[in-house]
mmCIF file of C-alpha atoms in Angstrom:
data_model
loop_
_atom_site.group_PDB
_atom_site.id
_atom_site.type_symbol
_atom_site.label_atom_id
_atom_site.label_comp_id
_atom_site.label_asym_id
_atom_site.label_seq_id
_atom_site.Cartn_x
_atom_site.Cartn_y
_atom_site.Cartn_z
ATOM 1 C CA MET A 1 118.016 139.521 96.262
ATOM 2 C CA LEU A 2 119.416 139.969 92.750
ATOM 3 C CA HIS A 3 117.161 139.623 89.726
ATOM 4 C CA TRP A 4 118.681 138.168 86.572
ATOM 5 C CA SER A 5 116.976 138.242 83.216
ATOM 6 C CA PHE A 6 117.200 137.008 79.647
ATOM 7 C CA GLN A 7 119.067 138.975 77.007
ATOM 8 C CA SER A 8 116.834 138.870 73.953
ATOM 9 C CA MET A 9 118.139 137.803 70.568
ATOM 10 C CA THR A 10 116.512 137.581 67.168
ATOM 11 C CA GLY A 11 113.330 135.497 66.860
ATOM 12 C CA ASN A 12 112.370 133.321 69.809
ATOM 13 C CA LYS A 13 115.983 132.491 70.627
ATOM 14 C CA SER A 14 117.563 133.855 73.803
ATOM 15 C CA ILE A 15 120.596 133.448 75.996
ATOM 16 C CA LEU A 16 121.124 133.845 79.697
ATOM 17 C CA GLU A 17 123.146 136.616 81.239
ATOM 18 C CA LYS A 18 126.413 135.423 82.716
ATOM 19 C CA GLY A 19 125.375 136.207 86.286
ATOM 20 C CA ARG A 20 122.157 134.260 85.995
ATOM 21 C CA ARG A 21 123.945 131.332 84.355
ATOM 22 C CA GLU A 22 126.463 131.151 87.220
ATOM 23 C CA SER A 23 123.639 131.363 89.763
ATOM 24 C CA LEU A 24 121.828 128.421 88.165
ATOM 25 C CA LYS A 25 125.047 126.398 88.093
ATOM 26 C CA ARG A 26 125.445 126.903 91.857
ATOM 27 C CA PHE A 27 121.904 125.658 92.356
ATOM 28 C CA LEU A 28 122.610 122.514 90.300
ATOM 29 C CA LYS A 29 125.960 121.891 91.989
ATOM 30 C CA ALA A 30 124.278 121.824 95.398
ATOM 31 C CA LEU A 31 121.891 119.149 94.073
ATOM 32 C CA ASN A 32 124.696 117.274 92.287
ATOM 33 C CA ILE A 33 122.803 117.219 88.973
ATOM 34 C CA ARG A 34 123.322 118.705 85.510
ATOM 35 C CA PHE A 35 121.116 120.442 82.963
ATOM 36 C CA LYS A 36 121.994 120.308 79.284
ATOM 37 C CA ASN A 37 119.634 123.233 78.678
ATOM 38 C CA LEU A 38 120.021 125.938 81.322
ATOM 39 C CA GLU A 39 117.360 128.061 79.635
ATOM 40 C CA LEU A 40 114.802 125.325 80.335
ATOM 41 C CA LEU A 41 115.842 125.369 83.990
ATOM 42 C CA ASN A 42 115.504 129.146 83.994
ATOM 43 C CA VAL A 43 111.955 128.931 82.631
ATOM 44 C CA SER A 44 111.050 126.494 85.429
ATOM 45 C CA LEU A 45 112.098 129.147 87.943
ATOM 46 C CA SER A 46 110.342 132.062 86.200
ATOM 47 C CA HIS A 47 107.109 133.061 87.926
ATOM 48 C CA LYS A 48 104.333 134.629 85.873
ATOM 49 C CA SER A 49 104.650 137.896 87.832
ATOM 50 C CA TYR A 50 108.217 138.274 86.545
ATOM 51 C CA VAL A 51 107.336 137.323 82.957
ATOM 52 C CA ASN A 52 104.412 139.764 82.943
ATOM 53 C CA GLU A 53 106.738 142.569 84.052
ATOM 54 C CA ILE A 54 109.459 141.783 81.516
ATOM 55 C CA GLY A 55 107.105 141.173 78.597
ATOM 56 C CA GLY A 56 108.225 139.882 75.224
ATOM 57 C CA ASP A 57 108.262 136.208 74.274
ATOM 58 C CA LEU A 58 109.447 134.905 77.643
ATOM 59 C CA GLU A 59 107.584 131.896 79.044
ATOM 60 C CA ASN A 60 106.542 131.388 82.653
ATOM 61 C CA ASN A 61 106.770 128.100 84.543
ATOM 62 C CA GLU A 62 103.085 127.159 84.651
ATOM 63 C CA LYS A 63 103.192 124.520 81.885
ATOM 64 C CA LEU A 64 106.270 122.927 83.405
ATOM 65 C CA GLU A 65 104.455 122.932 86.746
ATOM 66 C CA PHE A 66 101.603 120.994 85.101
ATOM 67 C CA LEU A 67 104.080 118.445 83.713
ATOM 68 C CA GLY A 68 106.030 118.153 86.955
ATOM 69 C CA ASP A 69 102.861 117.621 88.984
ATOM 70 C CA SER A 70 101.836 114.709 86.741
ATOM 71 C CA PHE A 71 105.307 113.160 86.645
ATOM 72 C CA LEU A 72 105.741 113.426 90.416
ATOM 73 C CA GLY A 73 102.371 111.734 90.929
ATOM 74 C CA LEU A 74 103.357 108.892 88.594
ATOM 75 C CA ILE A 75 106.705 108.238 90.299
ATOM 76 C CA VAL A 76 105.256 108.325 93.817
ATOM 77 C CA SER A 77 102.341 106.068 92.806
ATOM 78 C CA ASP A 78 104.656 103.570 91.132
ATOM 79 C CA TYR A 79 106.994 103.523 94.137
ATOM 80 C CA LEU A 80 104.177 102.986 96.636
ATOM 81 C CA TYR A 81 102.478 100.296 94.515
ATOM 82 C CA ARG A 82 105.682 98.284 94.205
ATOM 83 C CA LYS A 83 106.777 98.632 97.834
ATOM 84 C CA HIS A 84 103.445 98.201 99.601
ATOM 85 C CA ARG A 85 101.550 95.492 97.726
ATOM 86 C CA ASP A 86 99.665 94.637 100.942
ATOM 87 C CA PHE A 87 98.259 98.164 101.366
ATOM 88 C CA SER A 88 94.710 98.947 100.292
ATOM 89 C CA GLU A 89 93.996 101.394 97.465
ATOM 90 C CA GLY A 90 92.644 103.907 99.967
ATOM 91 C CA THR A 91 95.798 103.804 102.071
ATOM 92 C CA LEU A 92 98.044 104.154 99.025
ATOM 93 C CA ALA A 93 95.985 107.146 97.878
ATOM 94 C CA ARG A 94 96.316 108.816 101.306
ATOM 95 C CA ILE A 95 100.084 108.334 101.355
ATOM 96 C CA LYS A 96 100.399 109.724 97.841
ATOM 97 C CA SER A 97 98.185 112.720 98.610
ATOM 98 C CA TYR A 98 100.468 113.587 101.516
ATOM 99 C CA VAL A 99 103.728 113.150 99.599
ATOM 100 C CA VAL A 100 102.598 115.367 96.688
ATOM 101 C CA SER A 101 100.789 117.916 98.868
ATOM 102 C CA GLU A 102 101.606 121.612 98.999
ATOM 103 C CA PRO A 103 103.132 121.521 102.522
ATOM 104 C CA THR A 104 105.448 118.649 101.524
ATOM 105 C CA LEU A 105 106.503 120.352 98.286
ATOM 106 C CA HIS A 106 107.152 123.533 100.242
ATOM 107 C CA ARG A 107 109.431 121.733 102.711
ATOM 108 C CA VAL A 108 111.323 120.120 99.838
ATOM 109 C CA GLY A 109 111.638 123.490 98.083
ATOM 110 C CA VAL A 110 112.958 125.264 101.170
ATOM 111 C CA GLY A 111 115.327 122.344 101.750
ATOM 112 C CA ILE A 112 116.982 122.888 98.360
ATOM 113 C CA ASN A 113 116.745 126.711 98.649
ATOM 114 C CA ILE A 114 114.756 126.965 95.438
ATOM 115 C CA HIS A 115 113.237 130.268 96.580
ATOM 116 C CA GLU A 116 116.671 131.918 96.329
ATOM 117 C CA TYR A 117 116.779 131.251 92.583
ATOM 118 C CA LEU A 118 113.222 132.191 91.609
ATOM 119 C CA LEU A 119 112.540 135.058 89.217
ATOM 120 C CA ILE A 120 109.503 136.970 90.486
ATOM 121 C CA GLY A 121 108.004 140.378 89.823
ATOM 122 C CA ARG A 122 108.726 143.433 91.948
ATOM 123 C CA GLY A 123 105.203 143.559 93.335
ATOM 124 C CA GLU A 124 105.308 139.876 94.265
ATOM 125 C CA GLU A 125 108.689 140.418 95.908
ATOM 126 C CA LYS A 126 107.466 143.342 97.998
ATOM 127 C CA SER A 127 104.458 141.371 99.245
ATOM 128 C CA GLY A 128 106.654 138.504 100.455
ATOM 129 C CA GLY A 129 105.814 136.221 97.543
ATOM 130 C CA ARG A 130 109.295 134.692 97.377
ATOM 131 C CA PHE A 131 108.589 132.848 100.632
ATOM 132 C CA ARG A 132 104.934 132.066 99.918
ATOM 133 C CA ARG A 133 104.210 128.354 100.316
ATOM 134 C CA ALA A 134 102.129 127.986 97.170
ATOM 135 C CA LEU A 135 104.694 129.768 94.998
ATOM 136 C CA ILE A 136 107.562 127.628 96.279
ATOM 137 C CA SER A 137 105.647 124.343 95.943
ATOM 138 C CA ASP A 138 104.553 125.199 92.394
ATOM 139 C CA SER A 139 108.150 125.997 91.488
ATOM 140 C CA VAL A 140 109.324 122.607 92.770
ATOM 141 C CA GLU A 141 106.853 120.918 90.421
ATOM 142 C CA ALA A 142 108.015 123.087 87.527
ATOM 143 C CA PHE A 143 111.654 122.263 88.299
ATOM 144 C CA ILE A 144 110.828 118.532 88.326
ATOM 145 C CA GLY A 145 109.039 118.894 84.989
ATOM 146 C CA ALA A 146 112.031 120.674 83.466
ATOM 147 C CA TYR A 147 114.502 118.090 84.737
ATOM 148 C CA TYR A 148 112.351 115.281 83.327
ATOM 149 C CA LEU A 149 112.440 116.938 79.895
ATOM 150 C CA ASP A 150 116.159 117.616 80.100
ATOM 151 C CA ALA A 151 117.533 114.423 81.677
ATOM 152 C CA GLY A 152 114.862 111.810 80.997
ATOM 153 C CA TYR A 153 112.775 109.419 83.058
ATOM 154 C CA LYS A 154 115.500 107.541 84.979
ATOM 155 C CA GLN A 155 117.426 110.586 86.144
ATOM 156 C CA ALA A 156 114.262 112.481 87.057
ATOM 157 C CA ARG A 157 113.006 109.482 89.029
ATOM 158 C CA ARG A 158 116.293 109.327 90.957
ATOM 159 C CA LEU A 159 116.010 113.022 91.791
ATOM 160 C CA ILE A 160 112.459 112.613 93.112
ATOM 161 C CA GLU A 161 113.430 109.604 95.230
ATOM 162 C CA LYS A 162 116.321 111.623 96.647
ATOM 163 C CA LEU A 163 114.345 114.788 97.380
ATOM 164 C CA PHE A 164 111.261 113.054 98.796
ATOM 165 C CA HIS A 165 112.983 110.176 100.614
ATOM 166 C CA ASP A 166 112.530 111.583 104.128
ATOM 167 C CA GLU A 167 108.923 112.606 103.475
ATOM 168 C CA ILE A 168 108.022 109.118 102.213
ATOM 169 C CA LEU A 169 109.836 107.563 105.174
ATOM 170 C CA ASN A 170 107.861 109.708 107.620
ATOM 171 C CA VAL A 171 104.520 108.756 106.138
ATOM 172 C CA GLU A 172 105.481 105.073 106.090
ATOM 173 C CA ARG A 173 106.346 105.313 109.777
ATOM 174 C CA ASP A 174 103.083 107.157 110.410
ATOM 175 C CA ARG A 175 104.824 110.301 111.639
ATOM 176 C CA HIS A 176 103.374 112.575 108.972
ATOM 177 C CA GLU A 177 100.695 115.207 109.219
ATOM 178 C CA LYS A 178 97.445 113.328 108.704
ATOM 179 C CA ASP A 179 95.294 113.959 105.640
ATOM 180 C CA TYR A 180 92.172 114.573 107.699
ATOM 181 C CA LYS A 181 90.046 115.436 104.655
ATOM 182 C CA SER A 182 90.644 112.028 103.090
ATOM 183 C CA ILE A 183 90.023 110.221 106.390
ATOM 184 C CA LEU A 184 86.791 112.154 106.955
ATOM 185 C CA GLN A 185 85.557 111.595 103.404
ATOM 186 C CA GLU A 186 86.233 107.858 103.534
ATOM 187 C CA PHE A 187 84.468 107.575 106.883
ATOM 188 C CA ALA A 188 81.463 109.700 105.842
ATOM 189 C CA GLN A 189 80.942 107.753 102.633
ATOM 190 C CA LYS A 190 81.109 104.397 104.378
ATOM 191 C CA ARG A 191 79.065 105.384 107.419
ATOM 192 C CA PHE A 192 76.503 107.822 106.025
ATOM 193 C CA LYS A 193 76.794 107.458 102.228
ATOM 194 C CA LYS A 194 77.436 111.204 102.207
ATOM 195 C CA VAL A 195 80.327 113.424 101.117
ATOM 196 C CA PRO A 196 81.503 116.221 103.486
ATOM 197 C CA ARG A 197 80.723 119.752 102.299
ATOM 198 C CA TYR A 198 83.194 122.584 102.953
ATOM 199 C CA SER A 199 82.347 126.282 102.991
ATOM 200 C CA VAL A 200 84.455 129.393 103.586
ATOM 201 C CA VAL A 201 82.857 131.305 106.464
ATOM 202 C CA ARG A 202 85.089 134.361 106.169
ATOM 203 C CA THR A 203 88.616 135.554 105.458
ATOM 204 C CA GLU A 204 90.829 137.991 107.346
ATOM 205 C CA GLY A 205 93.970 139.950 106.517
ATOM 206 C CA PRO A 206 95.671 141.217 103.333
ATOM 207 C CA ASP A 207 96.156 139.013 100.263
ATOM 208 C CA HIS A 208 99.767 138.100 101.086
ATOM 209 C CA SER A 209 98.899 137.126 104.684
ATOM 210 C CA LYS A 210 95.275 135.999 104.561
ATOM 211 C CA LYS A 211 93.560 133.704 107.056
ATOM 212 C CA TYR A 212 90.726 131.421 105.954
ATOM 213 C CA PHE A 213 87.903 130.217 108.193
ATOM 214 C CA VAL A 214 86.177 127.081 106.892
ATOM 215 C CA ASN A 215 83.286 124.948 108.161
ATOM 216 C CA VAL A 216 82.567 121.357 107.151
ATOM 217 C CA THR A 217 79.130 119.775 107.173
ATOM 218 C CA VAL A 218 78.632 116.033 107.545
ATOM 219 C CA ARG A 219 75.082 114.648 107.531
ATOM 220 C CA ASN A 220 73.506 118.000 108.478
ATOM 221 C CA ARG A 221 75.946 118.571 111.345
ATOM 222 C CA THR A 222 78.376 121.501 110.926
ATOM 223 C CA HIS A 223 81.877 121.535 112.440
ATOM 224 C CA GLY A 224 84.450 124.311 112.627
ATOM 225 C CA PRO A 225 85.662 126.714 111.792
ATOM 226 C CA GLY A 226 89.041 125.399 110.781
ATOM 227 C CA ILE A 227 91.604 128.188 110.400
ATOM 228 C CA GLY A 228 94.541 128.212 107.997
ATOM 229 C CA ALA A 229 96.821 130.320 105.819
ATOM 230 C CA SER A 230 95.196 128.766 102.738
ATOM 231 C CA LYS A 231 91.780 127.370 101.930
ATOM 232 C CA LYS A 232 93.232 123.845 101.767
ATOM 233 C CA GLU A 233 94.862 124.168 105.178
ATOM 234 C CA ALA A 234 91.662 125.520 106.729
ATOM 235 C CA GLU A 235 89.701 122.607 105.228
ATOM 236 C CA GLN A 236 92.166 120.163 106.792
ATOM 237 C CA ARG A 237 91.732 121.812 110.186
ATOM 238 C CA ALA A 238 87.929 121.728 109.817
ATOM 239 C CA ALA A 239 88.049 118.022 108.938
ATOM 240 C CA GLN A 240 90.257 117.407 111.966
ATOM 241 C CA LEU A 241 87.726 119.173 114.218
ATOM 242 C CA ALA A 242 84.902 117.107 112.708
ATOM 243 C CA LEU A 243 86.769 113.863 113.379
ATOM 244 C CA ARG A 244 87.484 114.911 116.958
ATOM 245 C CA SER A 245 83.827 115.675 117.630
ATOM 246 C CA MET A 246 82.876 112.246 116.291
ATOM 247 C CA LYS A 247 85.431 110.517 118.498
ATOM 248 C CA HIS A 248 83.155 109.550 121.365
ATOM 249 C CA ARG A 249 80.274 108.603 119.091
ATOM 250 C CA THR A 250 82.169 106.567 116.484
ATOM 251 C CA GLY A 251 85.761 106.027 117.620
ATOM 252 C CA VAL A 252 87.049 107.160 114.250
ATOM 253 C CA ALA A 253 89.164 110.149 115.271
ATOM 254 C CA GLY A 254 92.777 109.487 116.040
ATOM 255 C CA ARG A 255 92.546 105.942 114.696
ATOM 256 C CA VAL A 256 95.514 104.796 112.673
ATOM 257 C CA SER A 257 94.555 102.639 109.704
ATOM 258 C CA GLY A 258 95.188 98.916 109.956
ATOM 259 C CA ASP A 259 97.586 99.078 107.054
ATOM 260 C CA PHE A 260 99.735 101.701 108.774
ATOM 261 C CA ALA A 261 99.613 99.873 112.101
ATOM 262 C CA ARG A 262 100.728 96.592 110.557
ATOM 263 C CA HIS A 263 103.503 98.305 108.617
ATOM 264 C CA ARG A 264 104.654 100.222 111.675
ATOM 265 C CA HIS A 265 104.754 97.012 113.760
ATOM 266 C CA LYS A 266 106.679 95.280 110.985
ATOM 267 C CA THR A 267 109.179 98.161 110.726
ATOM 268 C CA GLU A 268 109.736 98.283 114.492
ATOM 269 C CA LYS A 269 110.084 94.487 114.647
ATOM 270 C CA GLU A 270 112.678 94.521 111.869
ATOM 271 C CA GLY A 271 114.527 97.334 113.622
ATOM 272 C CA ASN A 272 114.529 95.389 116.895
ATOM 273 C CA LEU A 273 115.853 92.316 115.110
ATOM 274 C CA VAL A 274 118.653 94.337 113.539
ATOM 275 C CA ARG A 275 119.542 95.971 116.845
ATOM 276 C CA GLY A 276 119.337 92.600 118.622
ATOM 277 C CA GLY A 277 121.596 91.052 115.999
ATOM 278 C CA LYS A 278 124.130 93.830 116.467
ATOM 279 C CA ARG A 279 124.085 93.387 120.250
ATOM 280 C CA ALA A 280 124.543 89.626 119.884
ATOM 281 C CA ALA A 281 127.420 90.148 117.471
ATOM 282 C CA HIS A 282 129.137 92.573 119.825
ATOM 283 C CA SER A 283 128.672 90.196 122.794
ATOM 284 C CA HIS A 284 130.175 87.330 120.811
ATOM 285 C CA LYS A 285 133.092 89.521 119.752
ATOM 286 C CA ASP A 286 133.744 90.642 123.357
ATOM 287 C CA ALA A 287 133.666 87.047 124.613
ATOM 288 C CA HIS A 288 136.089 85.969 121.916
ATOM 289 C CA GLU A 289 138.483 88.794 122.760
ATOM 290 C CA ARG A 290 138.405 87.883 126.490
ATOM 291 C CA THR A 291 139.117 84.228 125.712
ATOM 292 C CA SER A 292 141.965 85.156 123.388
ATOM 293 C CA SER A 293 143.559 87.370 126.020
#
């Protein structure tokens, strides 16, 4: 993997090397978008490990990540509010939390090959950081933040709707990975007036390939451990185990929310109507052709 860098000029001004500029243009061409300021795009793809190695006045992508995270949340929230006026606040929050989650951002990032264009430090590269889920998902947020600054609200919104279309569709059809933490918290608060407590039992493996073991306690009953490649993932697995153990006592585990069930029924019904309409149209066309002949 080639590493391109800035060529420093006087003051805070800088230009991109030709090779890096061409690389960024290929990235944009694949997405069918343009950047007026390629240096801003380059910053969005510059990890702190790379900037720390290079030194100087170069900026890493953390502030753009902060901006992109907020802008992504706004666009997804606005979209869901307008499309699903019949959904409860809790359901909308669960859908949003899934769409903007680290696993979703990682899938989007891999889908656009953003990892191939990241600037990372040598140590991070050797430890497999280029393919690390957290690093890729953070870079997607930074890229979104940069595009918002460069192209404006409307264009950035269109890009988000394009990149996250399939993920939103999956969650609307209830085929997404459940946010077990949110489901467990909502249930525990309603049923017991308590909030689940998560604790890391232990970790295993080196920093670049660590496994987390997490327990969750609900009303003095401990469940787990949930195991994952990150603390968040292990917490999700622990929450899933807790919900499963409550299944026979409460019937909560595996239950699809009423909002999702109604929407899914509506979507399937509309699909059946469309397919039925197409079949009827084809039958009418066939009959007409037989009569004509």
